[in-house]
Coordinates of C-alpha atoms in Angstrom, one line a residue:
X83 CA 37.1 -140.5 39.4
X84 CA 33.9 -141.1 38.1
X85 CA 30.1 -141.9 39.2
X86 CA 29.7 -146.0 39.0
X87 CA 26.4 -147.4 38.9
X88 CA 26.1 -150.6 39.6
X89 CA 24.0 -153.7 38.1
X90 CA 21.2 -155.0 40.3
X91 CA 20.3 -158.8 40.2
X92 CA 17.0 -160.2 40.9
X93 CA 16.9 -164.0 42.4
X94 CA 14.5 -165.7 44.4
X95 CA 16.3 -165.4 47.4
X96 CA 16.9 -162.0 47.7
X97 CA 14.9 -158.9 49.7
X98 CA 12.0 -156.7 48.5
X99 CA 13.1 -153.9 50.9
X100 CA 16.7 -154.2 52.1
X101 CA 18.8 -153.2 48.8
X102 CA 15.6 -150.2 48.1
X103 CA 16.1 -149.6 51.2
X104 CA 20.2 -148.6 50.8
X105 CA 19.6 -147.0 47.6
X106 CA 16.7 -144.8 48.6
X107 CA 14.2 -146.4 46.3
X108 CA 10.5 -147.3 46.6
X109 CA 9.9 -149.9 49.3
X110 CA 8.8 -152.6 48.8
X111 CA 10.4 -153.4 45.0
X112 CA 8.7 -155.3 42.4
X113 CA 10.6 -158.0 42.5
X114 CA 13.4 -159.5 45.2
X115 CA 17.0 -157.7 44.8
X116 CA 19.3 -159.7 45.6
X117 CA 22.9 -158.0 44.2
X118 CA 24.1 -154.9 43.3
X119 CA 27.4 -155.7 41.3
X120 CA 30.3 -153.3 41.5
X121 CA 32.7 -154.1 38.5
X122 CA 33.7 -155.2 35.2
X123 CA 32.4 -158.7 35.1
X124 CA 31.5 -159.6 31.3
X125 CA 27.7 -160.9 32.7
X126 CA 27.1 -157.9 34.3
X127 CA 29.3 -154.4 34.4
X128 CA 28.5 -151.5 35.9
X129 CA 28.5 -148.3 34.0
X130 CA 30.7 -145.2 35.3
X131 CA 29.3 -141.8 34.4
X132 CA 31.5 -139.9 32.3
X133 CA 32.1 -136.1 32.2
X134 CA 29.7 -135.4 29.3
X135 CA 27.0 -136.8 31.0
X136 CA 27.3 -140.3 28.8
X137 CA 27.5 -143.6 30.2
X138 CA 30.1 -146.4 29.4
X139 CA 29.9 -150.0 31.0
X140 CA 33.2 -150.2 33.2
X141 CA 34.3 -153.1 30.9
X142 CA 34.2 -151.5 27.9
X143 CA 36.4 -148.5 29.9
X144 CA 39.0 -150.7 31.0
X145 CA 39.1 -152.2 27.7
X146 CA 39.7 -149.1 26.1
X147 CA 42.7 -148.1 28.2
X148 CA 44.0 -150.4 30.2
X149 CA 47.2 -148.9 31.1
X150 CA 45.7 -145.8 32.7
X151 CA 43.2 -147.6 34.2
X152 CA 44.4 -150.8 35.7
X153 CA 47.8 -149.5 35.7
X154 CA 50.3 -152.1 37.7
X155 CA 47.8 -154.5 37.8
X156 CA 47.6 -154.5 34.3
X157 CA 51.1 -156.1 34.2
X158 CA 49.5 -158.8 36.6
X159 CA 46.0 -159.4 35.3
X160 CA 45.8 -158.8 31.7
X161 CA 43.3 -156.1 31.4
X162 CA 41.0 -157.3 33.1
X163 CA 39.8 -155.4 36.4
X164 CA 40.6 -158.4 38.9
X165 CA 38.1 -157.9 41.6
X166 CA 34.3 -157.8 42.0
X167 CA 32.2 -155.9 44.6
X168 CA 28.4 -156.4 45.5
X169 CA 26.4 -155.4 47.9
X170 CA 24.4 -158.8 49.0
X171 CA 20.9 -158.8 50.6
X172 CA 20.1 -162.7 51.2
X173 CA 16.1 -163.1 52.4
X174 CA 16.2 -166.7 52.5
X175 CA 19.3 -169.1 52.1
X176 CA 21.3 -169.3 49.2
X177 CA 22.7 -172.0 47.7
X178 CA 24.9 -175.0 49.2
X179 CA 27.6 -174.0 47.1
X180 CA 31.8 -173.9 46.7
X181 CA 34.1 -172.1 44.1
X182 CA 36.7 -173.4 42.6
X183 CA 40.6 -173.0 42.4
X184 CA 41.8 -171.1 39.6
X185 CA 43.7 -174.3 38.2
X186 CA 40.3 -176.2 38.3
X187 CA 38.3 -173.3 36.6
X188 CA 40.9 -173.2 33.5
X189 CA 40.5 -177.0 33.6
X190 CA 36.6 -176.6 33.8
X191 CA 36.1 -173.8 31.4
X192 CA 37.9 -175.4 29.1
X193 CA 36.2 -178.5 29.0
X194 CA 32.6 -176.8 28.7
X195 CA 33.9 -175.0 26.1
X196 CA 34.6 -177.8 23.7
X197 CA 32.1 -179.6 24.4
X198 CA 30.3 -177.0 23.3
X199 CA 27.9 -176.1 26.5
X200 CA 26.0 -172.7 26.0
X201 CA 27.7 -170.4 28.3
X202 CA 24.0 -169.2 29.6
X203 CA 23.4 -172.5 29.7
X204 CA 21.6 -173.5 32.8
X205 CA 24.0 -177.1 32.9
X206 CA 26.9 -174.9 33.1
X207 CA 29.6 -175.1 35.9
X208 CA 31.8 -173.0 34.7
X209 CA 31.0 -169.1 33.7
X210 CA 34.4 -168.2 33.3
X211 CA 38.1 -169.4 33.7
X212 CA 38.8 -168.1 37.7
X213 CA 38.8 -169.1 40.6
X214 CA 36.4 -166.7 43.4
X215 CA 38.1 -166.4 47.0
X216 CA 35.2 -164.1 48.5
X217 CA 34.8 -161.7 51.8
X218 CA 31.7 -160.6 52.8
X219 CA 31.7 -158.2 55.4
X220 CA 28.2 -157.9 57.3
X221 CA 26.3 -154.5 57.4
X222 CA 23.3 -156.0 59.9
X223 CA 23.1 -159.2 61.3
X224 CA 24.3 -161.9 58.8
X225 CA 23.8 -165.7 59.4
X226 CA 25.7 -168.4 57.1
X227 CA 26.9 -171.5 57.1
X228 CA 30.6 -172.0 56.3
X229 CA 33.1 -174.5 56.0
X230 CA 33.1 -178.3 57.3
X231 CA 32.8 -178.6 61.2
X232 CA 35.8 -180.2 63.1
X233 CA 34.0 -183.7 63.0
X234 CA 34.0 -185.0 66.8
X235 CA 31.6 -182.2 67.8
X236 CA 29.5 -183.3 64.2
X237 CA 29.0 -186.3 66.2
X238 CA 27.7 -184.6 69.6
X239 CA 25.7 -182.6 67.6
X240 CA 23.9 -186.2 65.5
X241 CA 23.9 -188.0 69.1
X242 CA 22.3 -184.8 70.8
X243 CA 19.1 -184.8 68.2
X244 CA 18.5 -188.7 69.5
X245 CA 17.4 -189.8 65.8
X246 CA 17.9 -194.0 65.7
X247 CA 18.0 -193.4 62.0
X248 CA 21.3 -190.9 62.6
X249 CA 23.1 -193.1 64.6
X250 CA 24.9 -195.3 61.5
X251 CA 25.8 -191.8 59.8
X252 CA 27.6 -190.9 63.7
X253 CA 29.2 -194.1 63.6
X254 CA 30.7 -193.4 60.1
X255 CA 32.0 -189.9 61.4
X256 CA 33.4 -191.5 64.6
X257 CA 35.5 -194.3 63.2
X258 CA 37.0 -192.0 60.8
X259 CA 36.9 -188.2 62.6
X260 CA 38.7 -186.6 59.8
X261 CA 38.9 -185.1 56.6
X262 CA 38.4 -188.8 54.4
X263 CA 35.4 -189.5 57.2
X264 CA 33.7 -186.7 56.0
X265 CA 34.0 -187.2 52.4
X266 CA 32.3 -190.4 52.6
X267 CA 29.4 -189.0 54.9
X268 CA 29.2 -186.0 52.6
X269 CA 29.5 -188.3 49.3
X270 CA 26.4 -190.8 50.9
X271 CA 24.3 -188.4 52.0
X272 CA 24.6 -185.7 48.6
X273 CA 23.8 -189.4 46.7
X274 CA 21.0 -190.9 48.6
X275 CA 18.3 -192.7 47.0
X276 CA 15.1 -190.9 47.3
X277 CA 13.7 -193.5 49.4
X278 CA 16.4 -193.5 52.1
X279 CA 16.4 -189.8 51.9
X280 CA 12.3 -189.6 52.2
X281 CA 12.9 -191.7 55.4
X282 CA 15.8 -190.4 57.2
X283 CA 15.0 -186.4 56.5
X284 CA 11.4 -186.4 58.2
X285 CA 13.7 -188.7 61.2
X286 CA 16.0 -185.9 61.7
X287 CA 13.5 -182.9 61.5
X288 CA 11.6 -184.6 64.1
X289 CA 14.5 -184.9 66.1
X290 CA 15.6 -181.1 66.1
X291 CA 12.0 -179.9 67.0
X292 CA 11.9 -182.3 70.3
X293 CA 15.9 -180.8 70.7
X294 CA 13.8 -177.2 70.4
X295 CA 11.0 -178.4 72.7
X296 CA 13.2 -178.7 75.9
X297 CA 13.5 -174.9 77.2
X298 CA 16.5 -172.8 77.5
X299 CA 19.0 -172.4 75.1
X300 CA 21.0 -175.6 74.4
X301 CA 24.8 -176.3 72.5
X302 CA 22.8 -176.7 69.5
X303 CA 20.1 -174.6 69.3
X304 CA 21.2 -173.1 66.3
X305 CA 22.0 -175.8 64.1
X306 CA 18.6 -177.3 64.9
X307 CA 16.4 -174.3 64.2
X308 CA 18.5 -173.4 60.7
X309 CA 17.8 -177.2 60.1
X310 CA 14.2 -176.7 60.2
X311 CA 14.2 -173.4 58.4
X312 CA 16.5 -174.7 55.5
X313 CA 13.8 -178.2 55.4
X314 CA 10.9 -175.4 54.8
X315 CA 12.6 -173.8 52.1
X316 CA 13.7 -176.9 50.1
X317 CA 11.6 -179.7 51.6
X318 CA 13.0 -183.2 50.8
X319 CA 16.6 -181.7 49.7
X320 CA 19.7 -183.6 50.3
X321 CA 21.7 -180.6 51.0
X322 CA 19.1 -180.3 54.4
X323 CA 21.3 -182.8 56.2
X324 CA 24.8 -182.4 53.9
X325 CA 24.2 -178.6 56.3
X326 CA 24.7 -180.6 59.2
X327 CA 27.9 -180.9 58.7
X328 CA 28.8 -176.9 58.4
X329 CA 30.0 -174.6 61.1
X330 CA 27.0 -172.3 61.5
X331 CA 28.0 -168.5 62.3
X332 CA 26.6 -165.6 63.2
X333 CA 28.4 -162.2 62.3
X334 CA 27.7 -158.9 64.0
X335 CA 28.3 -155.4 62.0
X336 CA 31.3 -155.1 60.4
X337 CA 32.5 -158.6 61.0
X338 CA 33.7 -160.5 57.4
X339 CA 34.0 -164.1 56.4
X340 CA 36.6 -165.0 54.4
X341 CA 35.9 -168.5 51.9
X342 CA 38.7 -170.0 49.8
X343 CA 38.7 -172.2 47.0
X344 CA 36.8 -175.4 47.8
X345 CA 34.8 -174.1 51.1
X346 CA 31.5 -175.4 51.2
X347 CA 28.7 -172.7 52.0
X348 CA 25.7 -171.2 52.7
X349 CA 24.4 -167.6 53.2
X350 CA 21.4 -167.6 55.1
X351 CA 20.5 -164.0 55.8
X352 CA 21.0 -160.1 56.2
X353 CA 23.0 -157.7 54.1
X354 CA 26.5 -157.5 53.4
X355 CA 29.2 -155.8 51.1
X356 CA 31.0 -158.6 49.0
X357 CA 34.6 -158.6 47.5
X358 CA 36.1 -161.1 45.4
X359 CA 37.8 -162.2 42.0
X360 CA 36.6 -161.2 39.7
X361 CA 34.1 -164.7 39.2
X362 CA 31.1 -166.1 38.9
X363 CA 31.7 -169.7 39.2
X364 CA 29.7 -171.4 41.7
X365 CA 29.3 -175.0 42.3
X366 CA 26.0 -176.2 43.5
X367 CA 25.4 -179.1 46.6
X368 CA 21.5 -178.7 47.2
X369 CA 19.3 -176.1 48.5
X370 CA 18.6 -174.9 45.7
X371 CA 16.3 -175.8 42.2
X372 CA 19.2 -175.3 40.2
X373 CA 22.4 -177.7 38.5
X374 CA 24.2 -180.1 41.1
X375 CA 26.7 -181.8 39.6
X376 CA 27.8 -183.8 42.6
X377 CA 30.8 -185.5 40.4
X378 CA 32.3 -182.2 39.7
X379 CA 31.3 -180.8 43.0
X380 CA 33.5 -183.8 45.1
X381 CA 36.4 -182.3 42.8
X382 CA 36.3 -179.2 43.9
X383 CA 35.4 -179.0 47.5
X384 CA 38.1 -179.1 50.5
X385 CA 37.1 -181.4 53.4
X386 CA 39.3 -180.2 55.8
X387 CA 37.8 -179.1 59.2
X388 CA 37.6 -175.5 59.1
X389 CA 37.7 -173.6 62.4
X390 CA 35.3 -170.6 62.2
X391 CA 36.2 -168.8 59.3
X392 CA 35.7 -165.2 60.6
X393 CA 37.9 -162.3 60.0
X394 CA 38.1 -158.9 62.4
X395 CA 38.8 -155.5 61.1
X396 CA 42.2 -154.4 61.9
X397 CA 43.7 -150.7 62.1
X398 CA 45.5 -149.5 58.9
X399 CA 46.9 -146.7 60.4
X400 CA 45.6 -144.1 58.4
X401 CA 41.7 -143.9 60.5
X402 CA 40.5 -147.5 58.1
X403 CA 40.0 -150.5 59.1
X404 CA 41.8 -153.3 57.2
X405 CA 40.6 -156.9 56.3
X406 CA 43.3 -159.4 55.9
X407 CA 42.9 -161.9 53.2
X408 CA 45.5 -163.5 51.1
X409 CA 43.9 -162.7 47.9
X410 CA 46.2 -160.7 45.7
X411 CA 43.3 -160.1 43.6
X412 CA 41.6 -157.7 46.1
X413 CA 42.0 -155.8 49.7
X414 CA 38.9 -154.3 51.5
X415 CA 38.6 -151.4 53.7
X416 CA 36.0 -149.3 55.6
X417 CA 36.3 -145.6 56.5
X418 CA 33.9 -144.1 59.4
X419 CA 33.9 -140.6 58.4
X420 CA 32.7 -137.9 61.4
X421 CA 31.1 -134.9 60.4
X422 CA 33.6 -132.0 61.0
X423 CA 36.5 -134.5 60.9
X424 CA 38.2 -133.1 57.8
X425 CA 39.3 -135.0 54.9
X426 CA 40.8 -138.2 54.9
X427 CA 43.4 -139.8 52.4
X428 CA 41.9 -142.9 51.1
X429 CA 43.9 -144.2 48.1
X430 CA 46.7 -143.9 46.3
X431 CA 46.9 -147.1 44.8
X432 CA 44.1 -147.3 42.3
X433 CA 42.3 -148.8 40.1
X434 CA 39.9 -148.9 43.0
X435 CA 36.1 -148.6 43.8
X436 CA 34.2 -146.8 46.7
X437 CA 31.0 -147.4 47.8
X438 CA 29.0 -145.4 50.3
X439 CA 26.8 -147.5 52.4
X440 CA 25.8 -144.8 55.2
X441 CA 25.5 -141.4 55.4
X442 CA 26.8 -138.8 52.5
X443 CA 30.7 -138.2 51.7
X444 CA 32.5 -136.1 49.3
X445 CA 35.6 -137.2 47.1
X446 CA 38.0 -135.1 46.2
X447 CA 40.9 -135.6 43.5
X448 CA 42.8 -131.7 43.0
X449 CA 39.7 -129.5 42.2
X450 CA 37.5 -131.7 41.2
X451 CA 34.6 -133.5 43.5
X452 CA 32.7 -136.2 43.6
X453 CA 29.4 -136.7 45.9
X454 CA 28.5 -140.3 47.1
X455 CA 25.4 -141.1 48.8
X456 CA 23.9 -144.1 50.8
X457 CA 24.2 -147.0 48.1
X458 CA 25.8 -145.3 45.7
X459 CA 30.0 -145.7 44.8
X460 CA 32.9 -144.5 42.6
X461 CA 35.5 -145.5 40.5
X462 CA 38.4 -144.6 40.8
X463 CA 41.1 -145.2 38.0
X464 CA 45.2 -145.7 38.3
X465 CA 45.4 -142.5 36.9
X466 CA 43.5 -141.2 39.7
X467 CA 45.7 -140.5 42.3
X468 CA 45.7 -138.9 46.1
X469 CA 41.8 -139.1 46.8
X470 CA 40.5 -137.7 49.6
X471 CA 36.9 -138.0 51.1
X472 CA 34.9 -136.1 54.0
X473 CA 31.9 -136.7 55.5
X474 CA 28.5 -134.1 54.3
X475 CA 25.9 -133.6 57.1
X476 CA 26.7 -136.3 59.6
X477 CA 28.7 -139.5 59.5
X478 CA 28.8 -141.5 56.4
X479 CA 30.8 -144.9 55.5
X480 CA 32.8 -145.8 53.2
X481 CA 34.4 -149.1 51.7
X482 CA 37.6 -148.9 49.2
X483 CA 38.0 -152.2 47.4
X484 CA 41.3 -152.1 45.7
X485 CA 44.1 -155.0 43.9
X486 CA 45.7 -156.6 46.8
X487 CA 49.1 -157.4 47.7
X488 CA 48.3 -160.9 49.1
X489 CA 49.0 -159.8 53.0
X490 CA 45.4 -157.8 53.4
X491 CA 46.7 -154.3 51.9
X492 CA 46.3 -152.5 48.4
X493 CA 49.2 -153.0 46.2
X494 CA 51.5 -149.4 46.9
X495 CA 50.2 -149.0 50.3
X496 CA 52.2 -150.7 52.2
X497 CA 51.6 -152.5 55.6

């Protein structure tokens, strides 16, 4: 087991103060932090600290020995690490985006590549060739939008705002409440003309702040005030009613969201840890200043209702919590260490990685140790067998991001 520091990401929408904040550095930063990746991703590795003090990018580790690092999953993935983990600190909304499935990222990557588009390209769809189921599991308060709302109540929700110019698009939904009827809303409203778009926008906002004006809290509170906030950030942007459409959740502390292939979504903010394949294919639909290619993006996204996407923690059996995905790529789970408590088996089923994101713990592997702190993680190797951990000077956390099995557990875990 080894020291991994991980490879912070600036973007506009990240947070001066929340990822400092976790890794103990001056507040505010100079710039927004939006990411700290966790992995072997060609665009961004973290480095592990090896035992003479040097560094090596955990790509170039893998690369060199793949066998004792990956081990199983080596027989499965190549030698390629097959998961990613961030830590995510979203200040204003991300993206209207979806990933794709892995057979449409071969297809994708593969055309960009002969027709010869830059891979930093900012036209690029595709980064790589594979597909990014993600989990994010919220460490505050996390707001997102996720996934296409069950259509019928998409029509309360246009009738309830009492916009004339809505009532054609409610008409659309109502004849057709299913997954075709919201293609075509989607596909008309992502393709407006500028002028019908200039017009029926400034309609709908309108229409949210007299929904906000009546007091108490009302069925659609929510949807009306991200409305408005997500018009303030990208005023006169398509994807501003296209987030009509999404179910709109809130998660509480320790709470995840689990997106497949082809889920349309937006995070919107507070601070999570993210897990997923190891990807960074993203397909834009507005809300953003960046590429929308709406052609490719009506490809790849799944317009089946989605009923609220969010995924408890269950009891592994061993004092963690468990996440269950059906990734085989990766399994999550989160140990609350108590001061006093002794030390706790985490894995025997590396290659994984640990990240500390409260409180101090020590790893152990025979005699040798290994001190996280608050923001800081670990990784630990096939070869790296029976790790343990105990909390130093109070509680700490912990999350152990490991290949999956496809039912929620690390591969040689067991259920």
């Amino acid at each position: 087991m080894h020291e991994l520091v991980g490879a912070l990401r600036s973007y506009a929408w990240g947070s001066r103060t929340a990822l400092a904040e976790l890794c103990g550095r001056p507040v505010p930063s100079a710039h927004p932090e939006a990411e700290l990746w966790f992995g072997a991703h060609p665009a961004d590795p973290a480095y592990v600290t090896l035992a003479e003090g040097t560094t090596k990018s955990l790509l170039d580790v893998v690369a060199a020995d793949p066998e004792r690092e990956l081990g199983t999953a080596a027989e499965q993935f190549g030698d390629k690490l097959p998961f990613l983990l961030k830590i995510l600190a979203a200040e204003e909304p991300l993206s209207l985006q979806a990933h794709p499935s892995a057979e449409q990222a071969r297809v994708g990557f593969d055309r960009e590549n002969r027709n010869g588009v830059p891979l930093d390209s900012p036209m690029r769809n595709y980064r790589d060739d594979n597909h990014k189921p993600e989990l994010v599991v919220a460490l505050d308060r996390f707001e997102a939008l996720a996934g296409f709302r069950e259509p019928l109540r998409t029509v309360e929700l246009f009738r309830a705002l009492e916009v004339p110019e809505l009532e054609p698009y409610a008409e659309m939904l109502a004849s057709q409440p299913d997954s075709q009827g919201l293609r075509a809303l989607f596909t008309t409203w992502i393709t407006l003309p500028h002028p019908v778009l200039d017009s029926l926008l400034p309609a709908v906002l309108d229409g949210c702040v007299r929904y906000l004006s009546v007091r108490g809290m009302r069925r659609f509170t929510l949807e009306a005030r991200t409305t408005l906030e997500l018009a303030e950030n990208y005023p006169g942007d398509a994807g501003v009613l296209a987030a009509l459409l999404l179910n709109r959740l809130t998660l509480q502390p320790g709470q995840a969201l689990f997106l497949d292939a082809g889920s349309l979504h937006a995070y919107l903010h507070g601070v999570g840890v993210e897990l997923m394949a190891n990807s960074d294919n993203v397909l834009r639909g507005g809300l953003t200043p960046k590429h929308v290619d709406v052609p490719e993006l009506l490809r790849v996204l799944d317009f089946e209702p989605l009923d609220l996407p969010i995924v408890l923690p269950e009891p592994a059996g061993d004092g963690s919590v468990r996440y269950q995905t059906p990734a085989p790529e990766f399994a999550l789970r989160r140990f609350d260490l108590t001061e006093g408590s002794g030390q706790v088996p985490l894995t025997d089923a590396g290659p994984g990685i640990v990240l500390c994101t409260s409180g101090t713990a020590r790893l152990l592997h025979g005699d040798d140790e290994l001190i996280v702190t608050r923001g800081s993680a670990a990784w630990i190797s096939a070869a790296d067998t029976g790790i343990r951990a105990q909390a130093v000077d109070g509680p700490a956390q912990l999350f152990c991001a490991c290949v999956g099995d496809g039912d929620g557990a690390c591969v040689g875990e067991g259920n």
